[in-house]
GROMACS .gro file of C-alpha atoms in nm:
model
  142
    1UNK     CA    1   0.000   0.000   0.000
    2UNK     CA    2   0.113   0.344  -0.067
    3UNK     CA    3   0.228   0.565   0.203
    4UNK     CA    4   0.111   0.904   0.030
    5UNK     CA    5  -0.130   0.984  -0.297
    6UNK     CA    6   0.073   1.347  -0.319
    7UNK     CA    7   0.386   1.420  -0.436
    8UNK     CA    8   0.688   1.557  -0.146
    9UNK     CA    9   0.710   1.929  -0.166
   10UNK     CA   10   1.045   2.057  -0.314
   11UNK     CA   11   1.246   2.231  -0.075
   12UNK     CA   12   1.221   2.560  -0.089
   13UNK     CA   13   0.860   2.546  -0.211
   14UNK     CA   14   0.504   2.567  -0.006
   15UNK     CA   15   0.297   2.267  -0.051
   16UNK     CA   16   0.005   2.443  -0.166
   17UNK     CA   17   0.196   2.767  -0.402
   18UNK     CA   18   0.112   2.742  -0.744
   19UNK     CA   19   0.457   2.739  -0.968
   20UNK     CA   20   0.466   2.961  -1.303
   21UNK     CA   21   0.827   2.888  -1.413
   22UNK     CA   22   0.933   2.530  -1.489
   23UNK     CA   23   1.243   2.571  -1.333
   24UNK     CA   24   1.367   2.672  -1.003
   25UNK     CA   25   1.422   3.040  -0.970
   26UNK     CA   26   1.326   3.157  -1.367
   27UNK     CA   27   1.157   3.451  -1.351
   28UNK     CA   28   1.057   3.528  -1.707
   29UNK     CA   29   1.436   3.514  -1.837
   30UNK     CA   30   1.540   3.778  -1.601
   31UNK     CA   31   1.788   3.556  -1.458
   32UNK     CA   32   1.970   3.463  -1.790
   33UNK     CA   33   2.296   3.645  -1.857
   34UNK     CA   34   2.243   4.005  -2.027
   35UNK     CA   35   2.373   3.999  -2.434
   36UNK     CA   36   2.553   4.282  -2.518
   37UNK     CA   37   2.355   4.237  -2.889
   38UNK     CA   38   2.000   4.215  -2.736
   39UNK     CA   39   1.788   4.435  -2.964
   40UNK     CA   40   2.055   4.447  -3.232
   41UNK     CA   41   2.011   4.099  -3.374
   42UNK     CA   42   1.749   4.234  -3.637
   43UNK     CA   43   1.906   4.554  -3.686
   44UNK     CA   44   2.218   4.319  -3.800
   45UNK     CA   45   2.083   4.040  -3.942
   46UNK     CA   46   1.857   4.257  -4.179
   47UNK     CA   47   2.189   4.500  -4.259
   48UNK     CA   48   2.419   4.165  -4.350
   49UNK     CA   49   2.085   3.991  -4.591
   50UNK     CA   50   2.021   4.323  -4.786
   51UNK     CA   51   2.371   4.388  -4.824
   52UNK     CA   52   2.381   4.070  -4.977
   53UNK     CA   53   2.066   4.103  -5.181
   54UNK     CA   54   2.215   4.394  -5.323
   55UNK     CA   55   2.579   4.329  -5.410
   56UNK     CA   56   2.410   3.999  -5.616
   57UNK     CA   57   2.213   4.178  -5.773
   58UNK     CA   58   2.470   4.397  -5.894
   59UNK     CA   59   2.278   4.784  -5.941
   60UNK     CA   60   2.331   5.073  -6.137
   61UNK     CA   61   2.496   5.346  -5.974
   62UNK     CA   62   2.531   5.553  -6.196
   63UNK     CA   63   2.277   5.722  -6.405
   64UNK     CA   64   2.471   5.599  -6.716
   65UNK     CA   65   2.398   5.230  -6.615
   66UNK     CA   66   2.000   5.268  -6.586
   67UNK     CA   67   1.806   5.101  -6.834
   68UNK     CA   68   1.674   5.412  -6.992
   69UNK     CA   69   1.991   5.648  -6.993
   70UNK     CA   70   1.947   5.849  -7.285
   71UNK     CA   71   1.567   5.835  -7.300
   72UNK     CA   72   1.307   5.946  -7.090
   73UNK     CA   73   1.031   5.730  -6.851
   74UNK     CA   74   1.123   5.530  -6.554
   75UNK     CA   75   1.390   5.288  -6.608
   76UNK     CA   76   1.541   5.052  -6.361
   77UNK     CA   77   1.863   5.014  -6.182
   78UNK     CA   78   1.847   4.647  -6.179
   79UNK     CA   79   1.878   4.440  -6.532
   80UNK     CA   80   1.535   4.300  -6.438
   81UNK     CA   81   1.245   4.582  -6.323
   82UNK     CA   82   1.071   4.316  -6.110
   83UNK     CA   83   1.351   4.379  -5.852
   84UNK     CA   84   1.286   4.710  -5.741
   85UNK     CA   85   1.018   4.521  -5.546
   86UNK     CA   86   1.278   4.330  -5.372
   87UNK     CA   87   1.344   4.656  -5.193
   88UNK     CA   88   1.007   4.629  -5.024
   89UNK     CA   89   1.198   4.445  -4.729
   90UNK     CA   90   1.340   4.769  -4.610
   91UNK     CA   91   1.003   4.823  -4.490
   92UNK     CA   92   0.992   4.502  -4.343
   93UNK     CA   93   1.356   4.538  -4.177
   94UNK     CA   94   1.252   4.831  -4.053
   95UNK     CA   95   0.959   4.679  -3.891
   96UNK     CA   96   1.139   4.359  -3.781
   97UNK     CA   97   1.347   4.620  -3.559
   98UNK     CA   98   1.101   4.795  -3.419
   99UNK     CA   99   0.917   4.496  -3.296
  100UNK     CA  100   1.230   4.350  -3.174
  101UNK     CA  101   1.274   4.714  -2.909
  102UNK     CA  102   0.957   4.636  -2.862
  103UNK     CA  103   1.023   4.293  -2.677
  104UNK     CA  104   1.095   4.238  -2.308
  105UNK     CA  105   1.415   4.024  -2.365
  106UNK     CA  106   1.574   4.291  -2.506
  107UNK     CA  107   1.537   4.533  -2.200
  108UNK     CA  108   1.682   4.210  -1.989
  109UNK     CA  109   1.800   4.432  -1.670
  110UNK     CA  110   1.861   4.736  -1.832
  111UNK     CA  111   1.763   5.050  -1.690
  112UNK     CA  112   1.497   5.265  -1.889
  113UNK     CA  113   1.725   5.479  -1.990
  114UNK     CA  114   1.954   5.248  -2.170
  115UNK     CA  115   1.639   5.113  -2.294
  116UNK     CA  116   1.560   5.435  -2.498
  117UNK     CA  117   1.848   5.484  -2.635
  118UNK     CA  118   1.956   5.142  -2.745
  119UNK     CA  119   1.622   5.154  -2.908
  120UNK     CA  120   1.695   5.493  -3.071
  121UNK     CA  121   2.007   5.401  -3.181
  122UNK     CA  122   1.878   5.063  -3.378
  123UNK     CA  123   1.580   5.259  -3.549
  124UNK     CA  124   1.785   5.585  -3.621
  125UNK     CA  125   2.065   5.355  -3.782
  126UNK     CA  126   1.802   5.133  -3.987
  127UNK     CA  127   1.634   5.485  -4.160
  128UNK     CA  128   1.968   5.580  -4.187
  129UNK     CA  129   2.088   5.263  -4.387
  130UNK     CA  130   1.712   5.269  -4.611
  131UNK     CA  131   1.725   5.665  -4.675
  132UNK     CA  132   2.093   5.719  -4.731
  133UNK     CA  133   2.203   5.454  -4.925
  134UNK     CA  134   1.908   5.213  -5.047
  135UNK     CA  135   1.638   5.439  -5.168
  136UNK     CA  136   1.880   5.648  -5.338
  137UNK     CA  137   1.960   5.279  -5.611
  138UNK     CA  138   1.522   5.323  -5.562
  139UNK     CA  139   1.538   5.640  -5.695
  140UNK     CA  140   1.845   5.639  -5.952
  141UNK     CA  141   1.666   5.597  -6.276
  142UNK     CA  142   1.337   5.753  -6.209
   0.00000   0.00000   0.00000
């Protein structure tokens, strides 16, 4: 016959305290080591894949490359016009690091200072990176 139905309490816990975390002194990842990159994985992740797309896909950059130098419409600085919609993932890059300051693992300790301006910093650089440099290949042949 068995001695007891219930389970021993842990030590360290109440027999009748409901437990949230499945381990021993989680709380919500606050306990996990702070990354230096927390809130800058997007901001460089998105930077390093566009970088890419655009060095493969080789743009004009100068006007004497677009499609319709010499002529007048809207030409492309790509060799195929369909890719100027690639460029519709600045938007989303943009967005993925907004959401990402946005996220409680990425404030992991940090005061709310630091908070701010880690989060200013990763937006400011992103328009930054899309105005200065991107939608100017965007805007090349138009």
């Amino acid at each position: 016959m068995l001695s007891s139905a219930a389970p021993a309490p842990r030590t360290g816990e109440l027999p009748g305290e409901p437990t949230t975390f499945f381990f021993k002194s989680e709380r919500a990842g606050l306990t996990k080591r702070r990354s230096p990159l927390a809130g800058f994985w997007a901001l460089l992740v998105g930077g390093v894949l566009l970088t890419t797309l655009t060095v493969v896909l080789q743009p004009a950059t100068d006007v004497r490359g677009c499609s319709n130098y010499g002529g007048n419409g809207n030409g492309t600085a790509f060799s195929d016009g369909i890719w100027d919609l690639y460029y519709l993932l600045l938007l989303v890059w943009l967005l993925a690091v907004v959401v990402e300051q946005l996220l409680p693992i990425t404030w992991n300790g940090r005061g709310a200072g630091l908070i701010v301006v880690r989060a200013f910093l990763a937006v400011m650089l992103v328009l930054i990176a899309c105005c200065g440099v991107e939608i100017k290949l965007l805007a090349l042949c138009h």
